[in-house]
């Protein structure tokens, strides 16, 4: 946001960085093992959506914390929708043991 404010100022539009609120934080990681998305979807269908014809990843909607995870067969995971860093950390710590159960 600060860089954006500085760039806008250089263009001749005065901008001030007065009030801001973090709306969405995104984190990503690699669990370093492939994941059986079909099995994960079968057992966690109430929290997830998996349609490989439309999107290659499983969409997992965690309730607490309220974070959405995009989980891929490769082991890559994207966590989005968090309001702070703690939510991302908590979501990953909650999902990691589940992902280990669906290791290929």
PDB file of N, CA and C in Angstrom:
ATOM      1  N   UNK A   1       0.820  -1.183   0.000  1.00  0.00           N
ATOM      2  CA  UNK A   1       0.000   0.000   0.000  1.00  0.00           C
ATOM      3  C   UNK A   1       0.868   1.252   0.000  1.00  0.00           C
ATOM      4  N   UNK A   2       1.970   1.221   0.734  1.00  0.00           N
ATOM      5  CA  UNK A   2       2.858   2.375   0.797  1.00  0.00           C
ATOM      6  C   UNK A   2       3.466   2.628  -0.579  1.00  0.00           C
ATOM      7  N   UNK A   3       3.885   1.578  -1.273  1.00  0.00           N
ATOM      8  CA  UNK A   3       4.468   1.725  -2.606  1.00  0.00           C
ATOM      9  C   UNK A   3       3.435   2.316  -3.553  1.00  0.00           C
ATOM     10  N   UNK A   4       2.206   1.845  -3.460  1.00  0.00           N
ATOM     11  CA  UNK A   4       1.121   2.366  -4.296  1.00  0.00           C
ATOM     12  C   UNK A   4       0.907   3.851  -4.028  1.00  0.00           C
ATOM     13  N   UNK A   5       0.938   4.252  -2.777  1.00  0.00           N
ATOM     14  CA  UNK A   5       0.759   5.655  -2.410  1.00  0.00           C
ATOM     15  C   UNK A   5       1.897   6.497  -2.959  1.00  0.00           C
ATOM     16  N   UNK A   6       3.123   5.995  -2.868  1.00  0.00           N
ATOM     17  CA  UNK A   6       4.280   6.718  -3.383  1.00  0.00           C
ATOM     18  C   UNK A   6       4.200   6.859  -4.899  1.00  0.00           C
ATOM     19  N   UNK A   7       3.815   5.796  -5.591  1.00  0.00           N
ATOM     20  CA  UNK A   7       3.701   5.842  -7.043  1.00  0.00           C
ATOM     21  C   UNK A   7       2.632   6.829  -7.475  1.00  0.00           C
ATOM     22  N   UNK A   8       1.508   6.833  -6.789  1.00  0.00           N
ATOM     23  CA  UNK A   8       0.423   7.757  -7.109  1.00  0.00           C
ATOM     24  C   UNK A   8       0.878   9.194  -6.894  1.00  0.00           C
ATOM     25  N   UNK A   9       1.634   9.432  -5.837  1.00  0.00           N
ATOM     26  CA  UNK A   9       2.159  10.768  -5.560  1.00  0.00           C
ATOM     27  C   UNK A   9       3.107  11.244  -6.638  1.00  0.00           C
ATOM     28  N   UNK A  10       3.929  10.364  -7.175  1.00  0.00           N
ATOM     29  CA  UNK A  10       4.871  10.715  -8.236  1.00  0.00           C
ATOM     30  C   UNK A  10       4.147  11.093  -9.525  1.00  0.00           C
ATOM     31  N   UNK A  11       2.945  10.579  -9.706  1.00  0.00           N
ATOM     32  CA  UNK A  11       2.155  10.897 -10.902  1.00  0.00           C
ATOM     33  C   UNK A  11       1.412  12.224 -10.767  1.00  0.00           C
ATOM     34  N   UNK A  12       1.545  12.868  -9.608  1.00  0.00           N
ATOM     35  CA  UNK A  12       0.917  14.156  -9.415  1.00  0.00           C
ATOM     36  C   UNK A  12      -0.428  14.104  -8.718  1.00  0.00           C
ATOM     37  N   UNK A  13      -0.807  12.944  -8.250  1.00  0.00           N
ATOM     38  CA  UNK A  13      -2.055  12.805  -7.498  1.00  0.00           C
ATOM     39  C   UNK A  13      -1.707  12.647  -6.037  1.00  0.00           C
ATOM     40  N   UNK A  14      -2.015  13.665  -5.228  1.00  0.00           N
ATOM     41  CA  UNK A  14      -1.679  13.542  -3.799  1.00  0.00           C
ATOM     42  C   UNK A  14      -2.499  12.427  -3.147  1.00  0.00           C
ATOM     43  N   UNK A  15      -1.802  11.541  -2.473  1.00  0.00           N
ATOM     44  CA  UNK A  15      -2.465  10.422  -1.803  1.00  0.00           C
ATOM     45  C   UNK A  15      -1.911  10.283  -0.397  1.00  0.00           C
ATOM     46  N   UNK A  16      -2.784   9.934   0.520  1.00  0.00           N
ATOM     47  CA  UNK A  16      -2.359   9.735   1.902  1.00  0.00           C
ATOM     48  C   UNK A  16      -2.720   8.325   2.332  1.00  0.00           C
ATOM     49  N   UNK A  17      -1.858   7.751   3.106  1.00  0.00           N
ATOM     50  CA  UNK A  17      -2.030   6.403   3.645  1.00  0.00           C
ATOM     51  C   UNK A  17      -2.598   6.563   5.049  1.00  0.00           C
ATOM     52  N   UNK A  18      -3.907   6.836   5.133  1.00  0.00           N
ATOM     53  CA  UNK A  18      -4.516   7.179   6.407  1.00  0.00           C
ATOM     54  C   UNK A  18      -5.119   5.957   7.096  1.00  0.00           C
ATOM     55  N   UNK A  19      -6.153   5.398   6.518  1.00  0.00           N
ATOM     56  CA  UNK A  19      -6.814   4.247   7.123  1.00  0.00           C
ATOM     57  C   UNK A  19      -6.746   3.068   6.172  1.00  0.00           C
ATOM     58  N   UNK A  20      -6.448   1.914   6.697  1.00  0.00           N
ATOM     59  CA  UNK A  20      -6.472   0.712   5.876  1.00  0.00           C
ATOM     60  C   UNK A  20      -6.838  -0.461   6.758  1.00  0.00           C
ATOM     61  N   UNK A  21      -7.375  -1.484   6.105  1.00  0.00           N
ATOM     62  CA  UNK A  21      -7.749  -2.700   6.811  1.00  0.00           C
ATOM     63  C   UNK A  21      -7.367  -3.870   5.922  1.00  0.00           C
ATOM     64  N   UNK A  22      -6.717  -4.858   6.491  1.00  0.00           N
ATOM     65  CA  UNK A  22      -6.359  -6.047   5.724  1.00  0.00           C
ATOM     66  C   UNK A  22      -7.620  -6.854   5.484  1.00  0.00           C
ATOM     67  N   UNK A  23      -7.918  -7.115   4.219  1.00  0.00           N
ATOM     68  CA  UNK A  23      -9.118  -7.846   3.847  1.00  0.00           C
ATOM     69  C   UNK A  23      -8.823  -9.309   3.536  1.00  0.00           C
ATOM     70  N   UNK A  24      -7.640  -9.576   2.998  1.00  0.00           N
ATOM     71  CA  UNK A  24      -7.344 -10.915   2.516  1.00  0.00           C
ATOM     72  C   UNK A  24      -5.841 -11.154   2.524  1.00  0.00           C
ATOM     73  N   UNK A  25      -5.431 -12.202   3.182  1.00  0.00           N
ATOM     74  CA  UNK A  25      -4.025 -12.603   3.149  1.00  0.00           C
ATOM     75  C   UNK A  25      -3.953 -13.952   2.454  1.00  0.00           C
ATOM     76  N   UNK A  26      -2.875 -14.157   1.703  1.00  0.00           N
ATOM     77  CA  UNK A  26      -2.678 -15.394   0.958  1.00  0.00           C
ATOM     78  C   UNK A  26      -1.337 -15.996   1.348  1.00  0.00           C
ATOM     79  N   UNK A  27      -1.338 -17.301   1.553  1.00  0.00           N
ATOM     80  CA  UNK A  27      -0.101 -18.013   1.832  1.00  0.00           C
ATOM     81  C   UNK A  27      -0.022 -19.225   0.917  1.00  0.00           C
ATOM     82  N   UNK A  28       1.173 -19.689   0.667  1.00  0.00           N
ATOM     83  CA  UNK A  28       1.323 -20.900  -0.147  1.00  0.00           C
ATOM     84  C   UNK A  28       2.457 -21.735   0.403  1.00  0.00           C
ATOM     85  N   UNK A  29       2.374 -23.041   0.160  1.00  0.00           N
ATOM     86  CA  UNK A  29       3.414 -23.939   0.640  1.00  0.00           C
ATOM     87  C   UNK A  29       3.401 -25.216  -0.180  1.00  0.00           C
ATOM     88  N   UNK A  30       4.391 -26.029   0.044  1.00  0.00           N
ATOM     89  CA  UNK A  30       4.515 -27.326  -0.612  1.00  0.00           C
ATOM     90  C   UNK A  30       4.749 -28.350   0.498  1.00  0.00           C
ATOM     91  N   UNK A  31       3.843 -29.338   0.616  1.00  0.00           N
ATOM     92  CA  UNK A  31       3.991 -30.334   1.666  1.00  0.00           C
ATOM     93  C   UNK A  31       4.995 -31.425   1.291  1.00  0.00           C
ATOM     94  N   UNK A  32       5.498 -31.379   0.065  1.00  0.00           N
ATOM     95  CA  UNK A  32       6.579 -32.272  -0.412  1.00  0.00           C
ATOM     96  C   UNK A  32       6.148 -33.725  -0.597  1.00  0.00           C
ATOM     97  N   UNK A  33       4.837 -33.964  -0.756  1.00  0.00           N
ATOM     98  CA  UNK A  33       4.364 -35.303  -1.118  1.00  0.00           C
ATOM     99  C   UNK A  33       3.067 -35.149  -1.904  1.00  0.00           C
ATOM    100  N   UNK A  34       2.813 -36.075  -2.840  1.00  0.00           N
ATOM    101  CA  UNK A  34       1.566 -36.010  -3.608  1.00  0.00           C
ATOM    102  C   UNK A  34       0.364 -36.394  -2.738  1.00  0.00           C
ATOM    103  N   UNK A  35      -0.792 -35.858  -3.101  1.00  0.00           N
ATOM    104  CA  UNK A  35      -2.005 -36.040  -2.296  1.00  0.00           C
ATOM    105  C   UNK A  35      -3.105 -36.694  -3.139  1.00  0.00           C
ATOM    106  N   UNK A  36      -3.802 -37.663  -2.541  1.00  0.00           N
ATOM    107  CA  UNK A  36      -4.945 -38.326  -3.200  1.00  0.00           C
ATOM    108  C   UNK A  36      -6.192 -37.460  -2.994  1.00  0.00           C
ATOM    109  N   UNK A  37      -6.455 -36.587  -3.955  1.00  0.00           N
ATOM    110  CA  UNK A  37      -7.564 -35.647  -3.825  1.00  0.00           C
ATOM    111  C   UNK A  37      -8.923 -36.337  -3.821  1.00  0.00           C
ATOM    112  N   UNK A  38      -9.053 -37.449  -4.568  1.00  0.00           N
ATOM    113  CA  UNK A  38     -10.331 -38.166  -4.607  1.00  0.00           C
ATOM    114  C   UNK A  38     -10.692 -38.688  -3.215  1.00  0.00           C
ATOM    115  N   UNK A  39      -9.731 -39.264  -2.528  1.00  0.00           N
ATOM    116  CA  UNK A  39      -9.960 -39.779  -1.182  1.00  0.00           C
ATOM    117  C   UNK A  39     -10.274 -38.668  -0.194  1.00  0.00           C
ATOM    118  N   UNK A  40      -9.541 -37.576  -0.297  1.00  0.00           N
ATOM    119  CA  UNK A  40      -9.780 -36.421   0.573  1.00  0.00           C
ATOM    120  C   UNK A  40     -11.197 -35.899   0.365  1.00  0.00           C
ATOM    121  N   UNK A  41     -11.610 -35.794  -0.894  1.00  0.00           N
ATOM    122  CA  UNK A  41     -12.958 -35.318  -1.200  1.00  0.00           C
ATOM    123  C   UNK A  41     -14.015 -36.291  -0.687  1.00  0.00           C
ATOM    124  N   UNK A  42     -13.766 -37.586  -0.812  1.00  0.00           N
ATOM    125  CA  UNK A  42     -14.734 -38.597  -0.357  1.00  0.00           C
ATOM    126  C   UNK A  42     -14.980 -38.499   1.147  1.00  0.00           C
ATOM    127  N   UNK A  43     -13.923 -38.244   1.920  1.00  0.00           N
ATOM    128  CA  UNK A  43     -14.078 -38.200   3.375  1.00  0.00           C
ATOM    129  C   UNK A  43     -14.379 -36.807   3.928  1.00  0.00           C
ATOM    130  N   UNK A  44     -14.078 -35.769   3.157  1.00  0.00           N
ATOM    131  CA  UNK A  44     -14.280 -34.398   3.640  1.00  0.00           C
ATOM    132  C   UNK A  44     -15.160 -33.610   2.682  1.00  0.00           C
ATOM    133  N   UNK A  45     -16.121 -34.284   2.068  1.00  0.00           N
ATOM    134  CA  UNK A  45     -16.999 -33.658   1.086  1.00  0.00           C
ATOM    135  C   UNK A  45     -17.815 -32.498   1.619  1.00  0.00           C
ATOM    136  N   UNK A  46     -18.122 -32.512   2.914  1.00  0.00           N
ATOM    137  CA  UNK A  46     -18.917 -31.428   3.486  1.00  0.00           C
ATOM    138  C   UNK A  46     -18.144 -30.109   3.513  1.00  0.00           C
ATOM    139  N   UNK A  47     -16.808 -30.185   3.474  1.00  0.00           N
ATOM    140  CA  UNK A  47     -15.983 -28.980   3.497  1.00  0.00           C
ATOM    141  C   UNK A  47     -15.335 -28.683   2.147  1.00  0.00           C
ATOM    142  N   UNK A  48     -15.451 -29.618   1.194  1.00  0.00           N
ATOM    143  CA  UNK A  48     -14.658 -29.466  -0.019  1.00  0.00           C
ATOM    144  C   UNK A  48     -15.450 -29.628  -1.301  1.00  0.00           C
ATOM    145  N   UNK A  49     -14.812 -29.193  -2.378  1.00  0.00           N
ATOM    146  CA  UNK A  49     -15.380 -29.303  -3.708  1.00  0.00           C
ATOM    147  C   UNK A  49     -14.237 -29.740  -4.633  1.00  0.00           C
ATOM    148  N   UNK A  50     -14.480 -30.790  -5.398  1.00  0.00           N
ATOM    149  CA  UNK A  50     -13.439 -31.279  -6.302  1.00  0.00           C
ATOM    150  C   UNK A  50     -14.076 -31.700  -7.614  1.00  0.00           C
ATOM    151  N   UNK A  51     -13.826 -30.927  -8.647  1.00  0.00           N
ATOM    152  CA  UNK A  51     -14.296 -31.221  -9.994  1.00  0.00           C
ATOM    153  C   UNK A  51     -13.104 -31.067 -10.931  1.00  0.00           C
ATOM    154  N   UNK A  52     -12.318 -32.139 -11.102  1.00  0.00           N
ATOM    155  CA  UNK A  52     -11.077 -32.038 -11.876  1.00  0.00           C
ATOM    156  C   UNK A  52     -11.280 -31.628 -13.334  1.00  0.00           C
ATOM    157  N   UNK A  53     -12.505 -31.801 -13.875  1.00  0.00           N
ATOM    158  CA  UNK A  53     -12.759 -31.372 -15.248  1.00  0.00           C
ATOM    159  C   UNK A  53     -12.789 -29.843 -15.358  1.00  0.00           C
ATOM    160  N   UNK A  54     -13.109 -29.183 -14.233  1.00  0.00           N
ATOM    161  CA  UNK A  54     -13.214 -27.722 -14.229  1.00  0.00           C
ATOM    162  C   UNK A  54     -11.989 -27.035 -13.640  1.00  0.00           C
ATOM    163  N   UNK A  55     -11.413 -27.636 -12.596  1.00  0.00           N
ATOM    164  CA  UNK A  55     -10.268 -27.036 -11.900  1.00  0.00           C
ATOM    165  C   UNK A  55      -9.425 -28.161 -11.316  1.00  0.00           C
ATOM    166  N   UNK A  56      -8.111 -28.119 -11.486  1.00  0.00           N
ATOM    167  CA  UNK A  56      -7.262 -29.245 -11.067  1.00  0.00           C
ATOM    168  C   UNK A  56      -7.084 -29.425  -9.565  1.00  0.00           C
ATOM    169  N   UNK A  57      -7.491 -28.443  -8.776  1.00  0.00           N
ATOM    170  CA  UNK A  57      -7.299 -28.543  -7.337  1.00  0.00           C
ATOM    171  C   UNK A  57      -8.588 -28.792  -6.583  1.00  0.00           C
ATOM    172  N   UNK A  58      -8.423 -29.265  -5.360  1.00  0.00           N
ATOM    173  CA  UNK A  58      -9.554 -29.444  -4.454  1.00  0.00           C
ATOM    174  C   UNK A  58      -9.712 -28.148  -3.671  1.00  0.00           C
ATOM    175  N   UNK A  59     -10.932 -27.649  -3.579  1.00  0.00           N
ATOM    176  CA  UNK A  59     -11.215 -26.431  -2.826  1.00  0.00           C
ATOM    177  C   UNK A  59     -11.756 -26.850  -1.462  1.00  0.00           C
ATOM    178  N   UNK A  60     -11.017 -26.525  -0.418  1.00  0.00           N
ATOM    179  CA  UNK A  60     -11.372 -26.925   0.941  1.00  0.00           C
ATOM    180  C   UNK A  60     -11.740 -25.658   1.719  1.00  0.00           C
ATOM    181  N   UNK A  61     -12.988 -25.577   2.164  1.00  0.00           N
ATOM    182  CA  UNK A  61     -13.457 -24.397   2.907  1.00  0.00           C
ATOM    183  C   UNK A  61     -13.446 -24.703   4.397  1.00  0.00           C
ATOM    184  N   UNK A  62     -12.413 -24.225   5.059  1.00  0.00           N
ATOM    185  CA  UNK A  62     -12.264 -24.454   6.490  1.00  0.00           C
ATOM    186  C   UNK A  62     -13.198 -23.502   7.244  1.00  0.00           C
ATOM    187  N   UNK A  63     -13.804 -24.001   8.302  1.00  0.00           N
ATOM    188  CA  UNK A  63     -14.756 -23.198   9.070  1.00  0.00           C
ATOM    189  C   UNK A  63     -14.043 -22.328  10.100  1.00  0.00           C
ATOM    190  N   UNK A  64     -13.115 -22.944  10.846  1.00  0.00           N
ATOM    191  CA  UNK A  64     -12.389 -22.192  11.873  1.00  0.00           C
ATOM    192  C   UNK A  64     -10.916 -22.553  11.799  1.00  0.00           C
ATOM    193  N   UNK A  65     -10.071 -21.636  11.411  1.00  0.00           N
ATOM    194  CA  UNK A  65     -10.366 -20.276  10.976  1.00  0.00           C
ATOM    195  C   UNK A  65     -11.039 -20.281   9.603  1.00  0.00           C
ATOM    196  N   UNK A  66     -11.689 -19.195   9.292  1.00  0.00           N
ATOM    197  CA  UNK A  66     -12.409 -19.098   8.020  1.00  0.00           C
ATOM    198  C   UNK A  66     -11.389 -18.829   6.910  1.00  0.00           C
ATOM    199  N   UNK A  67     -10.869 -19.915   6.347  1.00  0.00           N
ATOM    200  CA  UNK A  67      -9.833 -19.857   5.318  1.00  0.00           C
ATOM    201  C   UNK A  67     -10.200 -20.860   4.228  1.00  0.00           C
ATOM    202  N   UNK A  68      -9.906 -20.508   2.984  1.00  0.00           N
ATOM    203  CA  UNK A  68     -10.127 -21.420   1.862  1.00  0.00           C
ATOM    204  C   UNK A  68      -8.761 -21.924   1.408  1.00  0.00           C
ATOM    205  N   UNK A  69      -8.671 -23.249   1.234  1.00  0.00           N
ATOM    206  CA  UNK A  69      -7.416 -23.852   0.791  1.00  0.00           C
ATOM    207  C   UNK A  69      -7.611 -24.452  -0.592  1.00  0.00           C
ATOM    208  N   UNK A  70      -6.662 -24.213  -1.472  1.00  0.00           N
ATOM    209  CA  UNK A  70      -6.629 -24.857  -2.773  1.00  0.00           C
ATOM    210  C   UNK A  70      -5.531 -25.907  -2.666  1.00  0.00           C
ATOM    211  N   UNK A  71      -5.919 -27.164  -2.776  1.00  0.00           N
ATOM    212  CA  UNK A  71      -4.987 -28.272  -2.566  1.00  0.00           C
ATOM    213  C   UNK A  71      -4.813 -29.002  -3.881  1.00  0.00           C
ATOM    214  N   UNK A  72      -3.563 -29.202  -4.291  1.00  0.00           N
ATOM    215  CA  UNK A  72      -3.263 -29.821  -5.575  1.00  0.00           C
ATOM    216  C   UNK A  72      -2.591 -31.177  -5.379  1.00  0.00           C
ATOM    217  N   UNK A  73      -2.753 -32.065  -6.366  1.00  0.00           N
ATOM    218  CA  UNK A  73      -2.173 -33.409  -6.326  1.00  0.00           C
ATOM    219  C   UNK A  73      -0.670 -33.347  -6.049  1.00  0.00           C
ATOM    220  N   UNK A  74      -0.002 -32.352  -6.585  1.00  0.00           N
ATOM    221  CA  UNK A  74       1.450 -32.207  -6.447  1.00  0.00           C
ATOM    222  C   UNK A  74       1.905 -31.976  -5.007  1.00  0.00           C
ATOM    223  N   UNK A  75       0.974 -31.605  -4.130  1.00  0.00           N
ATOM    224  CA  UNK A  75       1.347 -31.280  -2.752  1.00  0.00           C
ATOM    225  C   UNK A  75       1.417 -29.791  -2.495  1.00  0.00           C
ATOM    226  N   UNK A  76       1.174 -29.008  -3.516  1.00  0.00           N
ATOM    227  CA  UNK A  76       1.155 -27.553  -3.347  1.00  0.00           C
ATOM    228  C   UNK A  76      -0.185 -27.165  -2.719  1.00  0.00           C
ATOM    229  N   UNK A  77      -0.131 -26.200  -1.802  1.00  0.00           N
ATOM    230  CA  UNK A  77      -1.330 -25.733  -1.097  1.00  0.00           C
ATOM    231  C   UNK A  77      -1.314 -24.211  -1.094  1.00  0.00           C
ATOM    232  N   UNK A  78      -2.452 -23.616  -1.441  1.00  0.00           N
ATOM    233  CA  UNK A  78      -2.621 -22.162  -1.370  1.00  0.00           C
ATOM    234  C   UNK A  78      -3.706 -21.895  -0.336  1.00  0.00           C
ATOM    235  N   UNK A  79      -3.413 -21.025   0.618  1.00  0.00           N
ATOM    236  CA  UNK A  79      -4.363 -20.663   1.665  1.00  0.00           C
ATOM    237  C   UNK A  79      -4.767 -19.213   1.437  1.00  0.00           C
ATOM    238  N   UNK A  80      -6.051 -18.946   1.377  1.00  0.00           N
ATOM    239  CA  UNK A  80      -6.512 -17.595   1.087  1.00  0.00           C
ATOM    240  C   UNK A  80      -7.722 -17.233   1.936  1.00  0.00           C
ATOM    241  N   UNK A  81      -7.967 -15.941   2.061  1.00  0.00           N
ATOM    242  CA  UNK A  81      -9.122 -15.459   2.803  1.00  0.00           C
ATOM    243  C   UNK A  81      -8.841 -15.153   4.255  1.00  0.00           C
ATOM    244  N   UNK A  82      -7.618 -15.314   4.694  1.00  0.00           N
ATOM    245  CA  UNK A  82      -7.277 -15.052   6.096  1.00  0.00           C
ATOM    246  C   UNK A  82      -7.239 -13.550   6.369  1.00  0.00           C
ATOM    247  N   UNK A  83      -7.564 -13.195   7.583  1.00  0.00           N
ATOM    248  CA  UNK A  83      -7.499 -11.786   7.995  1.00  0.00           C
ATOM    249  C   UNK A  83      -6.146 -11.444   8.621  1.00  0.00           C
ATOM    250  N   UNK A  84      -5.452 -12.446   9.132  1.00  0.00           N
ATOM    251  CA  UNK A  84      -4.111 -12.213   9.674  1.00  0.00           C
ATOM    252  C   UNK A  84      -3.261 -13.472   9.536  1.00  0.00           C
ATOM    253  N   UNK A  85      -1.996 -13.312   9.796  1.00  0.00           N
ATOM    254  CA  UNK A  85      -1.021 -14.386   9.621  1.00  0.00           C
ATOM    255  C   UNK A  85      -1.329 -15.599  10.511  1.00  0.00           C
ATOM    256  N   UNK A  86      -1.850 -15.334  11.678  1.00  0.00           N
ATOM    257  CA  UNK A  86      -2.195 -16.397  12.634  1.00  0.00           C
ATOM    258  C   UNK A  86      -3.223 -17.352  12.032  1.00  0.00           C
ATOM    259  N   UNK A  87      -4.181 -16.812  11.283  1.00  0.00           N
ATOM    260  CA  UNK A  87      -5.199 -17.656  10.642  1.00  0.00           C
ATOM    261  C   UNK A  87      -4.575 -18.606   9.622  1.00  0.00           C
ATOM    262  N   UNK A  88      -3.617 -18.116   8.861  1.00  0.00           N
ATOM    263  CA  UNK A  88      -2.943 -18.965   7.873  1.00  0.00           C
ATOM    264  C   UNK A  88      -2.177 -20.078   8.579  1.00  0.00           C
ATOM    265  N   UNK A  89      -1.453 -19.733   9.619  1.00  0.00           N
ATOM    266  CA  UNK A  89      -0.680 -20.715  10.381  1.00  0.00           C
ATOM    267  C   UNK A  89      -1.603 -21.756  11.009  1.00  0.00           C
ATOM    268  N   UNK A  90      -2.697 -21.307  11.611  1.00  0.00           N
ATOM    269  CA  UNK A  90      -3.646 -22.204  12.262  1.00  0.00           C
ATOM    270  C   UNK A  90      -4.309 -23.139  11.241  1.00  0.00           C
ATOM    271  N   UNK A  91      -4.669 -22.592  10.084  1.00  0.00           N
ATOM    272  CA  UNK A  91      -5.301 -23.407   9.036  1.00  0.00           C
ATOM    273  C   UNK A  91      -4.338 -24.481   8.537  1.00  0.00           C
ATOM    274  N   UNK A  92      -3.079 -24.117   8.324  1.00  0.00           N
ATOM    275  CA  UNK A  92      -2.113 -25.103   7.843  1.00  0.00           C
ATOM    276  C   UNK A  92      -1.866 -26.186   8.903  1.00  0.00           C
ATOM    277  N   UNK A  93      -1.751 -25.780  10.145  1.00  0.00           N
ATOM    278  CA  UNK A  93      -1.532 -26.768  11.216  1.00  0.00           C
ATOM    279  C   UNK A  93      -2.722 -27.715  11.350  1.00  0.00           C
ATOM    280  N   UNK A  94      -3.922 -27.245  11.027  1.00  0.00           N
ATOM    281  CA  UNK A  94      -5.113 -28.098  11.081  1.00  0.00           C
ATOM    282  C   UNK A  94      -5.188 -29.050   9.894  1.00  0.00           C
ATOM    283  N   UNK A  95      -4.804 -28.589   8.701  1.00  0.00           N
ATOM    284  CA  UNK A  95      -4.967 -29.405   7.498  1.00  0.00           C
ATOM    285  C   UNK A  95      -3.811 -30.373   7.287  1.00  0.00           C
ATOM    286  N   UNK A  96      -2.634 -30.075   7.783  1.00  0.00           N
ATOM    287  CA  UNK A  96      -1.464 -30.924   7.510  1.00  0.00           C
ATOM    288  C   UNK A  96      -1.647 -32.377   7.952  1.00  0.00           C
ATOM    289  N   UNK A  97      -2.136 -32.649   9.170  1.00  0.00           N
ATOM    290  CA  UNK A  97      -2.342 -34.059   9.557  1.00  0.00           C
ATOM    291  C   UNK A  97      -3.363 -34.765   8.655  1.00  0.00           C
ATOM    292  N   UNK A  98      -4.353 -34.031   8.199  1.00  0.00           N
ATOM    293  CA  UNK A  98      -5.350 -34.598   7.281  1.00  0.00           C
ATOM    294  C   UNK A  98      -4.689 -34.944   5.957  1.00  0.00           C
ATOM    295  N   UNK A  99      -3.872 -34.041   5.439  1.00  0.00           N
ATOM    296  CA  UNK A  99      -3.191 -34.291   4.167  1.00  0.00           C
ATOM    297  C   UNK A  99      -2.259 -35.487   4.260  1.00  0.00           C
ATOM    298  N   UNK A 100      -1.602 -35.660   5.405  1.00  0.00           N
ATOM    299  CA  UNK A 100      -0.706 -36.812   5.579  1.00  0.00           C
ATOM    300  C   UNK A 100      -1.475 -38.115   5.445  1.00  0.00           C
ATOM    301  N   UNK A 101      -2.733 -38.144   5.855  1.00  0.00           N
ATOM    302  CA  UNK A 101      -3.562 -39.347   5.726  1.00  0.00           C
ATOM    303  C   UNK A 101      -3.900 -39.674   4.278  1.00  0.00           C
ATOM    304  N   UNK A 102      -3.776 -38.710   3.388  1.00  0.00           N
ATOM    305  CA  UNK A 102      -4.100 -38.924   1.984  1.00  0.00           C
ATOM    306  C   UNK A 102      -2.868 -38.840   1.097  1.00  0.00           C
ATOM    307  N   UNK A 103      -1.744 -39.153   1.676  1.00  0.00           N
ATOM    308  CA  UNK A 103      -0.482 -39.188   0.930  1.00  0.00           C
ATOM    309  C   UNK A 103      -0.529 -40.341  -0.073  1.00  0.00           C
ATOM    310  N   UNK A 104      -0.086 -40.067  -1.307  1.00  0.00           N
ATOM    311  CA  UNK A 104      -0.064 -41.116  -2.344  1.00  0.00           C
ATOM    312  C   UNK A 104       1.042 -42.092  -2.080  1.00  0.00           C
TER     313      UNK A 104
END
